[in-house]
Amino acid sequence: MRAGLTAKPKRLPCRFFYDREGSRFFEAICELPEYYLTRAELEILAGHVAEVVTRFPCGATLIELGSGSAAKTRLLIGRFLDRDGRLRYIPVDISRTMLEASARALLDDFPRLEILAVAGEYQEALAHLPADVGRPKLILWLGSNIGNLDRPEAVEFLRRLRDLTASEDRLLVGIDLRKDRRVLEAAYDDAQGVTAQFNRNILARINRELGGEFDLRLFRHRARYDADAGRIEMYLVSEVPQTVRIAALDLAVRFEDGEAIHTENSYKYSLAEIDETAAAAGWRVECQWLDRERRFSLNLFVTSEPRL
Ligand code: AVI
């Protein structure tokens, strides 16, 4: 927080959005009419879940990165259990409360499911997965979570995942597509102001956890699409010149009128960029499905090269 708020321009890492409140706001975003991503991915999964499951023999392990409420995963879990009678599911999420709530709800509905939940940033949590997670593995990275990584970081992380997988394993990645600016900007600046609340929650969190004195009413939510970079950028813009104290950091942060904190990037991909990104990380796109409106893609990656 200190590094970001004293940097020029100011920035805060988007992973800090997700405390209990932030995770709730994000769940509300997923229900918004403008935020098409969740519905589009669900539509694709519903149409192709059987096709995904048939690629695996009995006894597969399902690992999910950034599982959240795991709403979409239920389709896959249900299908695997109907076929195999058992399934090991390893959800990894930064929000411990969300992880506990979703694991309990899943066990209520699927008593034969075995769950090993890992709380942590998923990049780091990978190092803590048990050595024997079971084979073959289907790793889920849904919701276009890949979009919150810069493009080179996405390649690097995909390569790490590749190093954990064997030729019979698969990675199912949901990736949002480049599209008209109006559709994208509405999705990240909705009429009800839920995304604005989600964005401001990062300041509310500094107030709660670090004794910050941010007045949330003095920061405006801004979401802009940079078509060249292919990314939505989110900012919190100070409406007035002001100085904000943060007790636990022993810091006074000065804001000029209109000065912005950059809080999130959400990258969008073309189909060619998906191929290139996969290839650069040692994967190949085995199957690719789009929703009816061709806004979102679901991609089944398979390793393209043997492990060293
Ligand atoms: C979690 N992530 C994929 C979301 C996105 O679309 O980049 C976070 C989000 N930010 C604003 N709305 C949703």
PDB file of C-alpha atoms and ligand atoms in Angstrom:
ATOM      1  CA  MET A   1       0.000   0.000   0.000  1.00  0.00           C
ATOM      2  CA  ARG A   2       2.805   2.379   0.912  1.00  0.00           C
ATOM      3  CA  ALA A   3       4.728   1.663  -2.280  1.00  0.00           C
ATOM      4  CA  GLY A   4       1.633   2.220  -4.429  1.00  0.00           C
ATOM      5  CA  LEU A   5       0.402   5.379  -2.731  1.00  0.00           C
ATOM      6  CA  THR A   6       3.826   7.043  -2.819  1.00  0.00           C
ATOM      7  CA  ALA A   7       4.487   6.048  -6.465  1.00  0.00           C
ATOM      8  CA  LYS A   8       4.009   8.466  -9.373  1.00  0.00           C
ATOM      9  CA  PRO A   9       1.436   7.915 -10.785  1.00  0.00           C
ATOM     10  CA  LYS A  10      -0.304   6.351  -7.762  1.00  0.00           C
ATOM     11  CA  ARG A  11      -1.421   2.756  -8.049  1.00  0.00           C
ATOM     12  CA  LEU A  12      -2.803  -0.052  -5.872  1.00  0.00           C
ATOM     13  CA  PRO A  13      -2.719  -3.775  -6.764  1.00  0.00           C
ATOM     14  CA  CYS A  14      -6.172  -5.108  -7.637  1.00  0.00           C
ATOM     15  CA  ARG A  15      -5.694  -8.209  -5.500  1.00  0.00           C
ATOM     16  CA  PHE A  16      -6.380  -5.970  -2.470  1.00  0.00           C
ATOM     17  CA  PHE A  17     -10.010  -5.573  -3.619  1.00  0.00           C
ATOM     18  CA  TYR A  18     -10.952  -8.959  -2.239  1.00  0.00           C
ATOM     19  CA  ASP A  19     -11.655  -8.828   1.483  1.00  0.00           C
ATOM     20  CA  ARG A  20     -15.088 -10.023   2.670  1.00  0.00           C
ATOM     21  CA  GLU A  21     -16.804  -6.815   1.496  1.00  0.00           C
ATOM     22  CA  GLY A  22     -14.932  -6.711  -1.795  1.00  0.00           C
ATOM     23  CA  SER A  23     -15.773 -10.341  -2.565  1.00  0.00           C
ATOM     24  CA  ARG A  24     -19.452  -9.547  -1.911  1.00  0.00           C
ATOM     25  CA  PHE A  25     -19.303  -6.564  -4.259  1.00  0.00           C
ATOM     26  CA  PHE A  26     -17.681  -8.743  -6.898  1.00  0.00           C
ATOM     27  CA  GLU A  27     -20.433 -11.357  -6.575  1.00  0.00           C
ATOM     28  CA  ALA A  28     -22.958  -8.517  -7.081  1.00  0.00           C
ATOM     29  CA  ILE A  29     -21.033  -7.336 -10.178  1.00  0.00           C
ATOM     30  CA  CYS A  30     -21.415 -10.816 -11.676  1.00  0.00           C
ATOM     31  CA  GLU A  31     -25.226 -10.390 -11.519  1.00  0.00           C
ATOM     32  CA  LEU A  32     -25.273  -6.971 -13.208  1.00  0.00           C
ATOM     33  CA  PRO A  33     -26.961  -6.645 -16.620  1.00  0.00           C
ATOM     34  CA  GLU A  34     -23.887  -4.838 -18.019  1.00  0.00           C
ATOM     35  CA  TYR A  35     -21.321  -7.385 -16.745  1.00  0.00           C
ATOM     36  CA  TYR A  36     -21.880  -9.987 -19.481  1.00  0.00           C
ATOM     37  CA  LEU A  37     -18.719 -12.003 -18.687  1.00  0.00           C
ATOM     38  CA  THR A  38     -20.208 -14.344 -16.068  1.00  0.00           C
ATOM     39  CA  ARG A  39     -23.374 -15.125 -18.021  1.00  0.00           C
ATOM     40  CA  ALA A  40     -21.484 -15.647 -21.268  1.00  0.00           C
ATOM     41  CA  GLU A  41     -19.060 -18.066 -19.630  1.00  0.00           C
ATOM     42  CA  LEU A  42     -21.904 -19.936 -17.943  1.00  0.00           C
ATOM     43  CA  GLU A  43     -23.699 -20.237 -21.284  1.00  0.00           C
ATOM     44  CA  ILE A  44     -20.579 -21.746 -22.878  1.00  0.00           C
ATOM     45  CA  LEU A  45     -19.910 -24.109 -19.998  1.00  0.00           C
ATOM     46  CA  ALA A  46     -23.518 -25.299 -19.944  1.00  0.00           C
ATOM     47  CA  GLY A  47     -23.285 -26.116 -23.635  1.00  0.00           C
ATOM     48  CA  HIS A  48     -19.934 -27.944 -23.495  1.00  0.00           C
ATOM     49  CA  VAL A  49     -19.544 -29.436 -20.045  1.00  0.00           C
ATOM     50  CA  ALA A  50     -20.143 -32.965 -21.324  1.00  0.00           C
ATOM     51  CA  GLU A  51     -17.492 -32.525 -23.993  1.00  0.00           C
ATOM     52  CA  VAL A  52     -14.956 -31.410 -21.399  1.00  0.00           C
ATOM     53  CA  VAL A  53     -15.709 -34.275 -19.015  1.00  0.00           C
ATOM     54  CA  THR A  54     -15.476 -36.984 -21.686  1.00  0.00           C
ATOM     55  CA  ARG A  55     -11.850 -36.019 -22.260  1.00  0.00           C
ATOM     56  CA  PHE A  56     -10.990 -37.374 -18.808  1.00  0.00           C
ATOM     57  CA  PRO A  57     -10.924 -40.936 -17.522  1.00  0.00           C
ATOM     58  CA  CYS A  58     -12.576 -41.761 -14.205  1.00  0.00           C
ATOM     59  CA  GLY A  59     -10.805 -40.370 -11.123  1.00  0.00           C
ATOM     60  CA  ALA A  60      -9.787 -36.929 -12.341  1.00  0.00           C
ATOM     61  CA  THR A  61      -8.890 -34.123  -9.947  1.00  0.00           C
ATOM     62  CA  LEU A  62     -10.388 -30.683 -10.435  1.00  0.00           C
ATOM     63  CA  ILE A  63      -8.265 -27.703  -9.376  1.00  0.00           C
ATOM     64  CA  GLU A  64      -9.774 -24.220  -9.567  1.00  0.00           C
ATOM     65  CA  LEU A  65      -7.747 -21.013  -9.412  1.00  0.00           C
ATOM     66  CA  GLY A  66      -9.676 -18.001  -8.082  1.00  0.00           C
ATOM     67  CA  SER A  67     -12.738 -20.129  -7.337  1.00  0.00           C
ATOM     68  CA  GLY A  68     -14.884 -17.388  -5.679  1.00  0.00           C
ATOM     69  CA  SER A  69     -18.405 -18.691  -5.144  1.00  0.00           C
ATOM     70  CA  ALA A  70     -17.694 -21.599  -7.545  1.00  0.00           C
ATOM     71  CA  ALA A  71     -21.125 -21.084  -9.102  1.00  0.00           C
ATOM     72  CA  LYS A  72     -20.024 -22.068 -12.623  1.00  0.00           C
ATOM     73  CA  THR A  73     -17.932 -24.983 -11.388  1.00  0.00           C
ATOM     74  CA  ARG A  74     -21.090 -26.710 -10.159  1.00  0.00           C
ATOM     75  CA  LEU A  75     -21.857 -27.702 -13.726  1.00  0.00           C
ATOM     76  CA  LEU A  76     -18.556 -29.566 -14.046  1.00  0.00           C
ATOM     77  CA  ILE A  77     -18.680 -31.028 -10.552  1.00  0.00           C
ATOM     78  CA  GLY A  78     -22.203 -32.344 -11.124  1.00  0.00           C
ATOM     79  CA  ARG A  79     -21.234 -33.928 -14.412  1.00  0.00           C
ATOM     80  CA  PHE A  80     -18.080 -35.594 -13.060  1.00  0.00           C
ATOM     81  CA  LEU A  81     -19.970 -36.959 -10.042  1.00  0.00           C
ATOM     82  CA  ASP A  82     -22.834 -38.288 -12.164  1.00  0.00           C
ATOM     83  CA  ARG A  83     -20.326 -40.188 -14.245  1.00  0.00           C
ATOM     84  CA  ASP A  84     -17.674 -41.254 -11.707  1.00  0.00           C
ATOM     85  CA  GLY A  85     -19.486 -41.196  -8.366  1.00  0.00           C
ATOM     86  CA  ARG A  86     -16.555 -39.334  -6.782  1.00  0.00           C
ATOM     87  CA  LEU A  87     -14.384 -36.308  -7.415  1.00  0.00           C
ATOM     88  CA  ARG A  88     -11.550 -34.478  -5.699  1.00  0.00           C
ATOM     89  CA  TYR A  89     -11.925 -30.695  -5.937  1.00  0.00           C
ATOM     90  CA  ILE A  90      -9.153 -28.273  -4.938  1.00  0.00           C
ATOM     91  CA  PRO A  91     -10.402 -24.656  -4.948  1.00  0.00           C
ATOM     92  CA  VAL A  92      -7.772 -21.943  -4.476  1.00  0.00           C
ATOM     93  CA  ASP A  93      -8.931 -18.431  -3.582  1.00  0.00           C
ATOM     94  CA  ILE A  94      -7.527 -15.314  -1.963  1.00  0.00           C
ATOM     95  CA  SER A  95     -10.687 -14.851   0.146  1.00  0.00           C
ATOM     96  CA  ARG A  96     -10.789 -17.353   3.002  1.00  0.00           C
ATOM     97  CA  THR A  97     -14.384 -16.446   3.923  1.00  0.00           C
ATOM     98  CA  MET A  98     -15.558 -16.969   0.346  1.00  0.00           C
ATOM     99  CA  LEU A  99     -13.670 -20.267   0.190  1.00  0.00           C
ATOM    100  CA  GLU A 100     -15.235 -21.589   3.396  1.00  0.00           C
ATOM    101  CA  ALA A 101     -18.749 -20.519   2.433  1.00  0.00           C
ATOM    102  CA  SER A 102     -18.534 -21.998  -1.065  1.00  0.00           C
ATOM    103  CA  ALA A 103     -16.946 -25.250   0.181  1.00  0.00           C
ATOM    104  CA  ARG A 104     -19.736 -25.727   2.741  1.00  0.00           C
ATOM    105  CA  ALA A 105     -22.433 -24.996   0.166  1.00  0.00           C
ATOM    106  CA  LEU A 106     -20.851 -27.457  -2.290  1.00  0.00           C
ATOM    107  CA  LEU A 107     -20.634 -30.222   0.336  1.00  0.00           C
ATOM    108  CA  ASP A 108     -24.311 -29.688   1.204  1.00  0.00           C
ATOM    109  CA  ASP A 109     -25.261 -30.196  -2.415  1.00  0.00           C
ATOM    110  CA  PHE A 110     -22.649 -32.801  -3.400  1.00  0.00           C
ATOM    111  CA  PRO A 111     -21.956 -35.030  -0.361  1.00  0.00           C
ATOM    112  CA  ARG A 112     -19.684 -37.341  -2.375  1.00  0.00           C
ATOM    113  CA  LEU A 113     -17.352 -34.504  -3.287  1.00  0.00           C
ATOM    114  CA  GLU A 114     -13.935 -34.405  -1.598  1.00  0.00           C
ATOM    115  CA  ILE A 115     -12.681 -30.840  -1.080  1.00  0.00           C
ATOM    116  CA  LEU A 116      -9.215 -29.618  -0.212  1.00  0.00           C
ATOM    117  CA  ALA A 117      -9.434 -25.823  -0.061  1.00  0.00           C
ATOM    118  CA  VAL A 118      -6.326 -23.644  -0.298  1.00  0.00           C
ATOM    119  CA  ALA A 119      -6.580 -20.004   0.879  1.00  0.00           C
ATOM    120  CA  GLY A 120      -4.019 -17.706  -0.666  1.00  0.00           C
ATOM    121  CA  GLU A 121      -2.982 -15.785  -3.725  1.00  0.00           C
ATOM    122  CA  TYR A 122      -3.182 -18.464  -6.330  1.00  0.00           C
ATOM    123  CA  GLN A 123       0.197 -17.742  -7.820  1.00  0.00           C
ATOM    124  CA  GLU A 124       1.712 -18.499  -4.419  1.00  0.00           C
ATOM    125  CA  ALA A 125      -0.788 -21.186  -3.405  1.00  0.00           C
ATOM    126  CA  LEU A 126       0.369 -23.387  -6.268  1.00  0.00           C
ATOM    127  CA  ALA A 127       3.574 -23.998  -4.370  1.00  0.00           C
ATOM    128  CA  HIS A 128       1.516 -25.397  -1.467  1.00  0.00           C
ATOM    129  CA  LEU A 129      -0.517 -27.946  -3.387  1.00  0.00           C
ATOM    130  CA  PRO A 130       0.134 -31.463  -2.133  1.00  0.00           C
ATOM    131  CA  ALA A 131       2.740 -33.290  -4.221  1.00  0.00           C
ATOM    132  CA  ASP A 132       0.245 -36.000  -5.064  1.00  0.00           C
ATOM    133  CA  VAL A 133      -2.852 -34.085  -6.169  1.00  0.00           C
ATOM    134  CA  GLY A 134      -4.019 -36.977  -8.293  1.00  0.00           C
ATOM    135  CA  ARG A 135      -4.030 -37.529 -12.024  1.00  0.00           C
ATOM    136  CA  PRO A 136      -5.231 -36.562 -14.514  1.00  0.00           C
ATOM    137  CA  LYS A 137      -5.841 -32.949 -13.535  1.00  0.00           C
ATOM    138  CA  LEU A 138      -8.254 -30.446 -14.944  1.00  0.00           C
ATOM    139  CA  ILE A 139      -7.191 -26.958 -13.889  1.00  0.00           C
ATOM    140  CA  LEU A 140      -9.887 -24.281 -14.118  1.00  0.00           C
ATOM    141  CA  TRP A 141      -8.973 -20.646 -14.484  1.00  0.00           C
ATOM    142  CA  LEU A 142     -12.335 -19.096 -15.225  1.00  0.00           C
ATOM    143  CA  GLY A 143     -13.943 -15.661 -15.196  1.00  0.00           C
ATOM    144  CA  SER A 144     -11.208 -14.042 -17.302  1.00  0.00           C
ATOM    145  CA  ASN A 145      -9.065 -13.816 -14.184  1.00  0.00           C
ATOM    146  CA  ILE A 146      -6.159 -13.993 -16.636  1.00  0.00           C
ATOM    147  CA  GLY A 147      -7.176 -10.462 -17.679  1.00  0.00           C
ATOM    148  CA  ASN A 148      -5.993  -8.970 -14.396  1.00  0.00           C
ATOM    149  CA  LEU A 149      -2.406  -9.939 -15.207  1.00  0.00           C
ATOM    150  CA  ASP A 150      -0.277  -7.908 -17.613  1.00  0.00           C
ATOM    151  CA  ARG A 151       0.300  -9.837 -20.836  1.00  0.00           C
ATOM    152  CA  PRO A 152       3.877 -10.938 -19.990  1.00  0.00           C
ATOM    153  CA  GLU A 153       2.754 -11.928 -16.472  1.00  0.00           C
ATOM    154  CA  ALA A 154      -0.033 -14.006 -18.003  1.00  0.00           C
ATOM    155  CA  VAL A 155       2.494 -15.881 -20.149  1.00  0.00           C
ATOM    156  CA  GLU A 156       4.759 -16.407 -17.152  1.00  0.00           C
ATOM    157  CA  PHE A 157       1.924 -17.752 -15.003  1.00  0.00           C
ATOM    158  CA  LEU A 158       0.663 -20.029 -17.779  1.00  0.00           C
ATOM    159  CA  ARG A 159       4.181 -21.371 -18.080  1.00  0.00           C
ATOM    160  CA  ARG A 160       4.247 -22.131 -14.347  1.00  0.00           C
ATOM    161  CA  LEU A 161       0.980 -24.006 -14.747  1.00  0.00           C
ATOM    162  CA  ARG A 162       2.413 -25.877 -17.712  1.00  0.00           C
ATOM    163  CA  ASP A 163       5.332 -26.984 -15.575  1.00  0.00           C
ATOM    164  CA  LEU A 164       2.845 -28.561 -13.133  1.00  0.00           C
ATOM    165  CA  THR A 165       0.998 -30.526 -15.771  1.00  0.00           C
ATOM    166  CA  ALA A 166       1.466 -33.693 -17.774  1.00  0.00           C
ATOM    167  CA  SER A 167       0.220 -34.525 -21.261  1.00  0.00           C
ATOM    168  CA  GLU A 168      -3.054 -36.052 -19.988  1.00  0.00           C
ATOM    169  CA  ASP A 169      -3.895 -32.895 -17.983  1.00  0.00           C
ATOM    170  CA  ARG A 170      -5.867 -29.931 -19.298  1.00  0.00           C
ATOM    171  CA  LEU A 171      -6.310 -26.264 -18.449  1.00  0.00           C
ATOM    172  CA  LEU A 172      -9.747 -24.696 -18.992  1.00  0.00           C
ATOM    173  CA  VAL A 173      -9.356 -20.922 -19.268  1.00  0.00           C
ATOM    174  CA  GLY A 174     -12.138 -18.348 -19.610  1.00  0.00           C
ATOM    175  CA  ILE A 175     -10.889 -15.303 -21.522  1.00  0.00           C
ATOM    176  CA  ASP A 176     -12.840 -12.148 -22.303  1.00  0.00           C
ATOM    177  CA  LEU A 177     -12.519 -10.909 -25.892  1.00  0.00           C
ATOM    178  CA  ARG A 178     -11.690  -7.518 -27.394  1.00  0.00           C
ATOM    179  CA  LYS A 179     -14.854  -5.729 -28.428  1.00  0.00           C
ATOM    180  CA  ASP A 180     -16.672  -2.434 -28.822  1.00  0.00           C
ATOM    181  CA  ARG A 181     -15.580   0.164 -26.254  1.00  0.00           C
ATOM    182  CA  ARG A 182     -19.188   0.986 -25.277  1.00  0.00           C
ATOM    183  CA  VAL A 183     -19.932  -2.589 -24.242  1.00  0.00           C
ATOM    184  CA  LEU A 184     -16.696  -2.803 -22.258  1.00  0.00           C
ATOM    185  CA  GLU A 185     -16.958   0.551 -20.524  1.00  0.00           C
ATOM    186  CA  ALA A 186     -20.567  -0.142 -19.492  1.00  0.00           C
ATOM    187  CA  ALA A 187     -19.481  -3.496 -18.031  1.00  0.00           C
ATOM    188  CA  TYR A 188     -16.931  -1.722 -15.824  1.00  0.00           C
ATOM    189  CA  ASP A 189     -19.005   1.382 -15.019  1.00  0.00           C
ATOM    190  CA  ASP A 190     -22.509   0.060 -14.414  1.00  0.00           C
ATOM    191  CA  ALA A 191     -25.611   2.180 -13.986  1.00  0.00           C
ATOM    192  CA  GLN A 192     -26.241   1.044 -10.384  1.00  0.00           C
ATOM    193  CA  GLY A 193     -22.732   2.016  -9.302  1.00  0.00           C
ATOM    194  CA  VAL A 194     -21.806  -1.425  -7.940  1.00  0.00           C
ATOM    195  CA  THR A 195     -18.418  -1.428  -9.710  1.00  0.00           C
ATOM    196  CA  ALA A 196     -17.770   2.040  -8.270  1.00  0.00           C
ATOM    197  CA  GLN A 197     -18.423   0.650  -4.770  1.00  0.00           C
ATOM    198  CA  PHE A 198     -16.180  -2.345  -5.503  1.00  0.00           C
ATOM    199  CA  ASN A 199     -13.410   0.024  -6.619  1.00  0.00           C
ATOM    200  CA  ARG A 200     -13.796   2.361  -3.613  1.00  0.00           C
ATOM    201  CA  ASN A 201     -13.764  -0.614  -1.258  1.00  0.00           C
ATOM    202  CA  ILE A 202      -9.984  -0.677  -1.619  1.00  0.00           C
ATOM    203  CA  LEU A 203      -9.911   2.697   0.166  1.00  0.00           C
ATOM    204  CA  ALA A 204     -12.538   1.535   2.682  1.00  0.00           C
ATOM    205  CA  ARG A 205     -10.280  -1.425   3.379  1.00  0.00           C
ATOM    206  CA  ILE A 206      -7.314   0.878   4.077  1.00  0.00           C
ATOM    207  CA  ASN A 207      -9.598   2.772   6.495  1.00  0.00           C
ATOM    208  CA  ARG A 208     -10.691  -0.457   8.218  1.00  0.00           C
ATOM    209  CA  GLU A 209      -7.373  -2.245   8.380  1.00  0.00           C
ATOM    210  CA  LEU A 210      -4.740   0.490   8.443  1.00  0.00           C
ATOM    211  CA  GLY A 211      -6.507   3.362  10.191  1.00  0.00           C
ATOM    212  CA  GLY A 212      -6.830   5.319   6.948  1.00  0.00           C
ATOM    213  CA  GLU A 213      -8.938   8.484   6.770  1.00  0.00           C
ATOM    214  CA  PHE A 214     -10.153   8.312   3.164  1.00  0.00           C
ATOM    215  CA  ASP A 215     -13.491  10.069   2.587  1.00  0.00           C
ATOM    216  CA  LEU A 216     -14.926   7.762  -0.091  1.00  0.00           C
ATOM    217  CA  ARG A 217     -17.282  10.494  -1.329  1.00  0.00           C
ATOM    218  CA  LEU A 218     -14.266  12.472  -2.526  1.00  0.00           C
ATOM    219  CA  PHE A 219     -13.062   9.763  -4.954  1.00  0.00           C
ATOM    220  CA  ARG A 220     -14.786   9.184  -8.279  1.00  0.00           C
ATOM    221  CA  HIS A 221     -14.761   5.800 -10.063  1.00  0.00           C
ATOM    222  CA  ARG A 222     -13.401   5.904 -13.616  1.00  0.00           C
ATOM    223  CA  ALA A 223     -13.228   3.030 -16.151  1.00  0.00           C
ATOM    224  CA  ARG A 224     -11.674   3.627 -19.598  1.00  0.00           C
ATOM    225  CA  TYR A 225     -10.908   1.229 -22.438  1.00  0.00           C
ATOM    226  CA  ASP A 226      -7.484   1.613 -24.055  1.00  0.00           C
ATOM    227  CA  ALA A 227      -8.112  -0.073 -27.397  1.00  0.00           C
ATOM    228  CA  ASP A 228      -4.429  -0.218 -28.378  1.00  0.00           C
ATOM    229  CA  ALA A 229      -3.418  -1.987 -25.181  1.00  0.00           C
ATOM    230  CA  GLY A 230      -6.692  -3.948 -25.251  1.00  0.00           C
ATOM    231  CA  ARG A 231      -7.437  -3.259 -21.630  1.00  0.00           C
ATOM    232  CA  ILE A 232      -9.969  -1.646 -19.324  1.00  0.00           C
ATOM    233  CA  GLU A 233      -8.234   0.606 -16.821  1.00  0.00           C
ATOM    234  CA  MET A 234      -9.920   1.456 -13.538  1.00  0.00           C
ATOM    235  CA  TYR A 235      -9.044   4.497 -11.449  1.00  0.00           C
ATOM    236  CA  LEU A 236     -10.157   6.333  -8.330  1.00  0.00           C
ATOM    237  CA  VAL A 237      -9.959  10.054  -9.006  1.00  0.00           C
ATOM    238  CA  SER A 238      -9.641  12.629  -6.241  1.00  0.00           C
ATOM    239  CA  GLU A 239     -12.391  15.239  -6.678  1.00  0.00           C
ATOM    240  CA  VAL A 240     -10.519  17.854  -4.617  1.00  0.00           C
ATOM    241  CA  PRO A 241      -6.986  18.666  -3.502  1.00  0.00           C
ATOM    242  CA  GLN A 242      -6.588  16.797  -0.221  1.00  0.00           C
ATOM    243  CA  THR A 243      -4.205  15.075   2.174  1.00  0.00           C
ATOM    244  CA  VAL A 244      -5.197  11.669   3.592  1.00  0.00           C
ATOM    245  CA  ARG A 245      -3.572  10.190   6.675  1.00  0.00           C
ATOM    246  CA  ILE A 246      -3.009   6.469   7.173  1.00  0.00           C
ATOM    247  CA  ALA A 247      -2.147   5.812  10.822  1.00  0.00           C
ATOM    248  CA  ALA A 248      -0.673   2.304  10.580  1.00  0.00           C
ATOM    249  CA  LEU A 249       1.682   3.411   7.790  1.00  0.00           C
ATOM    250  CA  ASP A 250       2.520   6.701   9.517  1.00  0.00           C
ATOM    251  CA  LEU A 251       1.832   8.250   6.113  1.00  0.00           C
ATOM    252  CA  ALA A 252       0.126  11.397   4.817  1.00  0.00           C
ATOM    253  CA  VAL A 253      -0.790  11.042   1.146  1.00  0.00           C
ATOM    254  CA  ARG A 254      -1.213  14.241  -0.881  1.00  0.00           C
ATOM    255  CA  PHE A 255      -3.703  14.308  -3.793  1.00  0.00           C
ATOM    256  CA  GLU A 256      -3.976  17.110  -6.332  1.00  0.00           C
ATOM    257  CA  ASP A 257      -7.399  17.972  -7.757  1.00  0.00           C
ATOM    258  CA  GLY A 258      -8.192  15.256 -10.353  1.00  0.00           C
ATOM    259  CA  GLU A 259      -5.226  13.057  -9.406  1.00  0.00           C
ATOM    260  CA  ALA A 260      -5.939   9.373  -9.951  1.00  0.00           C
ATOM    261  CA  ILE A 261      -4.994   6.089  -8.290  1.00  0.00           C
ATOM    262  CA  HIS A 262      -4.765   3.311 -10.900  1.00  0.00           C
ATOM    263  CA  THR A 263      -6.457   0.317  -9.273  1.00  0.00           C
ATOM    264  CA  GLU A 264      -6.977  -2.321 -11.975  1.00  0.00           C
ATOM    265  CA  ASN A 265      -6.274  -3.418 -15.532  1.00  0.00           C
ATOM    266  CA  SER A 266      -8.519  -5.946 -17.193  1.00  0.00           C
ATOM    267  CA  TYR A 267      -6.985  -7.207 -20.440  1.00  0.00           C
ATOM    268  CA  LYS A 268      -9.096  -8.381 -23.354  1.00  0.00           C
ATOM    269  CA  TYR A 269      -7.792 -10.789 -26.009  1.00  0.00           C
ATOM    270  CA  SER A 270      -8.328 -11.392 -29.700  1.00  0.00           C
ATOM    271  CA  LEU A 271      -8.494 -15.050 -30.791  1.00  0.00           C
ATOM    272  CA  ALA A 272      -5.017 -14.641 -32.341  1.00  0.00           C
ATOM    273  CA  GLU A 273      -3.681 -13.263 -29.045  1.00  0.00           C
ATOM    274  CA  ILE A 274      -5.079 -16.293 -27.214  1.00  0.00           C
ATOM    275  CA  ASP A 275      -3.200 -18.625 -29.579  1.00  0.00           C
ATOM    276  CA  GLU A 276       0.008 -16.600 -29.256  1.00  0.00           C
ATOM    277  CA  THR A 277      -0.217 -16.409 -25.470  1.00  0.00           C
ATOM    278  CA  ALA A 278      -0.849 -20.141 -25.170  1.00  0.00           C
ATOM    279  CA  ALA A 279       2.029 -20.973 -27.538  1.00  0.00           C
ATOM    280  CA  ALA A 280       4.449 -18.633 -25.739  1.00  0.00           C
ATOM    281  CA  ALA A 281       3.770 -20.557 -22.514  1.00  0.00           C
ATOM    282  CA  GLY A 282       4.062 -24.076 -23.939  1.00  0.00           C
ATOM    283  CA  TRP A 283       0.336 -24.725 -24.419  1.00  0.00           C
ATOM    284  CA  ARG A 284      -1.864 -25.384 -27.443  1.00  0.00           C
ATOM    285  CA  VAL A 285      -5.546 -24.496 -27.763  1.00  0.00           C
ATOM    286  CA  GLU A 286      -7.185 -27.903 -28.128  1.00  0.00           C
ATOM    287  CA  CYS A 287     -10.779 -26.625 -28.122  1.00  0.00           C
ATOM    288  CA  GLN A 288     -12.239 -23.154 -28.120  1.00  0.00           C
ATOM    289  CA  TRP A 289     -15.875 -22.193 -27.636  1.00  0.00           C
ATOM    290  CA  LEU A 290     -17.560 -18.774 -27.801  1.00  0.00           C
ATOM    291  CA  ASP A 291     -20.928 -17.609 -26.502  1.00  0.00           C
ATOM    292  CA  ARG A 292     -23.726 -16.809 -28.974  1.00  0.00           C
ATOM    293  CA  GLU A 293     -22.806 -13.103 -29.061  1.00  0.00           C
ATOM    294  CA  ARG A 294     -19.092 -13.924 -29.468  1.00  0.00           C
ATOM    295  CA  ARG A 295     -18.137 -11.784 -26.488  1.00  0.00           C
ATOM    296  CA  PHE A 296     -16.317 -14.368 -24.398  1.00  0.00           C
ATOM    297  CA  SER A 297     -14.204 -17.467 -24.980  1.00  0.00           C
ATOM    298  CA  LEU A 298     -13.673 -20.694 -23.102  1.00  0.00           C
ATOM    299  CA  ASN A 299     -10.448 -22.446 -24.043  1.00  0.00           C
ATOM    300  CA  LEU A 300      -9.202 -25.941 -23.338  1.00  0.00           C
ATOM    301  CA  PHE A 301      -5.407 -25.861 -23.316  1.00  0.00           C
ATOM    302  CA  VAL A 302      -3.210 -28.921 -23.632  1.00  0.00           C
ATOM    303  CA  THR A 303       0.585 -28.944 -23.266  1.00  0.00           C
ATOM    304  CA  SER A 304       2.340 -28.493 -26.586  1.00  0.00           C
ATOM    305  CA  GLU A 305       5.791 -29.649 -25.544  1.00  0.00           C
ATOM    306  CA  PRO A 306       7.119 -32.385 -23.296  1.00  0.00           C
ATOM    307  CA  ARG A 307       8.256 -31.370 -19.811  1.00  0.00           C
ATOM    308  CA  LEU A 308      11.993 -30.993 -19.438  1.00  0.00           C
TER     309      LEU A 308
HETATM  310  C1  AVI B   1     -11.938 -10.733 -11.337  1.00  0.00           C
HETATM  311  N1  AVI B   1     -11.777 -10.028 -12.618  1.00  0.00           N
HETATM  312  C2  AVI B   1     -11.665 -10.960 -13.722  1.00  0.00           C
HETATM  313  C3  AVI B   1     -12.757  -8.961 -12.849  1.00  0.00           C
HETATM  314  C4  AVI B   1     -12.530  -8.308 -14.237  1.00  0.00           C
HETATM  315  O1  AVI B   1     -13.475  -8.294 -15.012  1.00  0.00           O
HETATM  316  O2  AVI B   1     -11.407  -7.883 -14.504  1.00  0.00           O
HETATM  317  C5  AVI B   1     -12.702  -7.905 -11.766  1.00  0.00           C
HETATM  318  C6  AVI B   1     -13.621  -6.746 -12.020  1.00  0.00           C
HETATM  319  N2  AVI B   1     -13.269  -5.493 -11.983  1.00  0.00           N
HETATM  320  C7  AVI B   1     -14.309  -4.739 -12.241  1.00  0.00           C
HETATM  321  N3  AVI B   1     -15.343  -5.500 -12.483  1.00  0.00           N
HETATM  322  C8  AVI B   1     -14.951  -6.773 -12.332  1.00  0.00           C
END
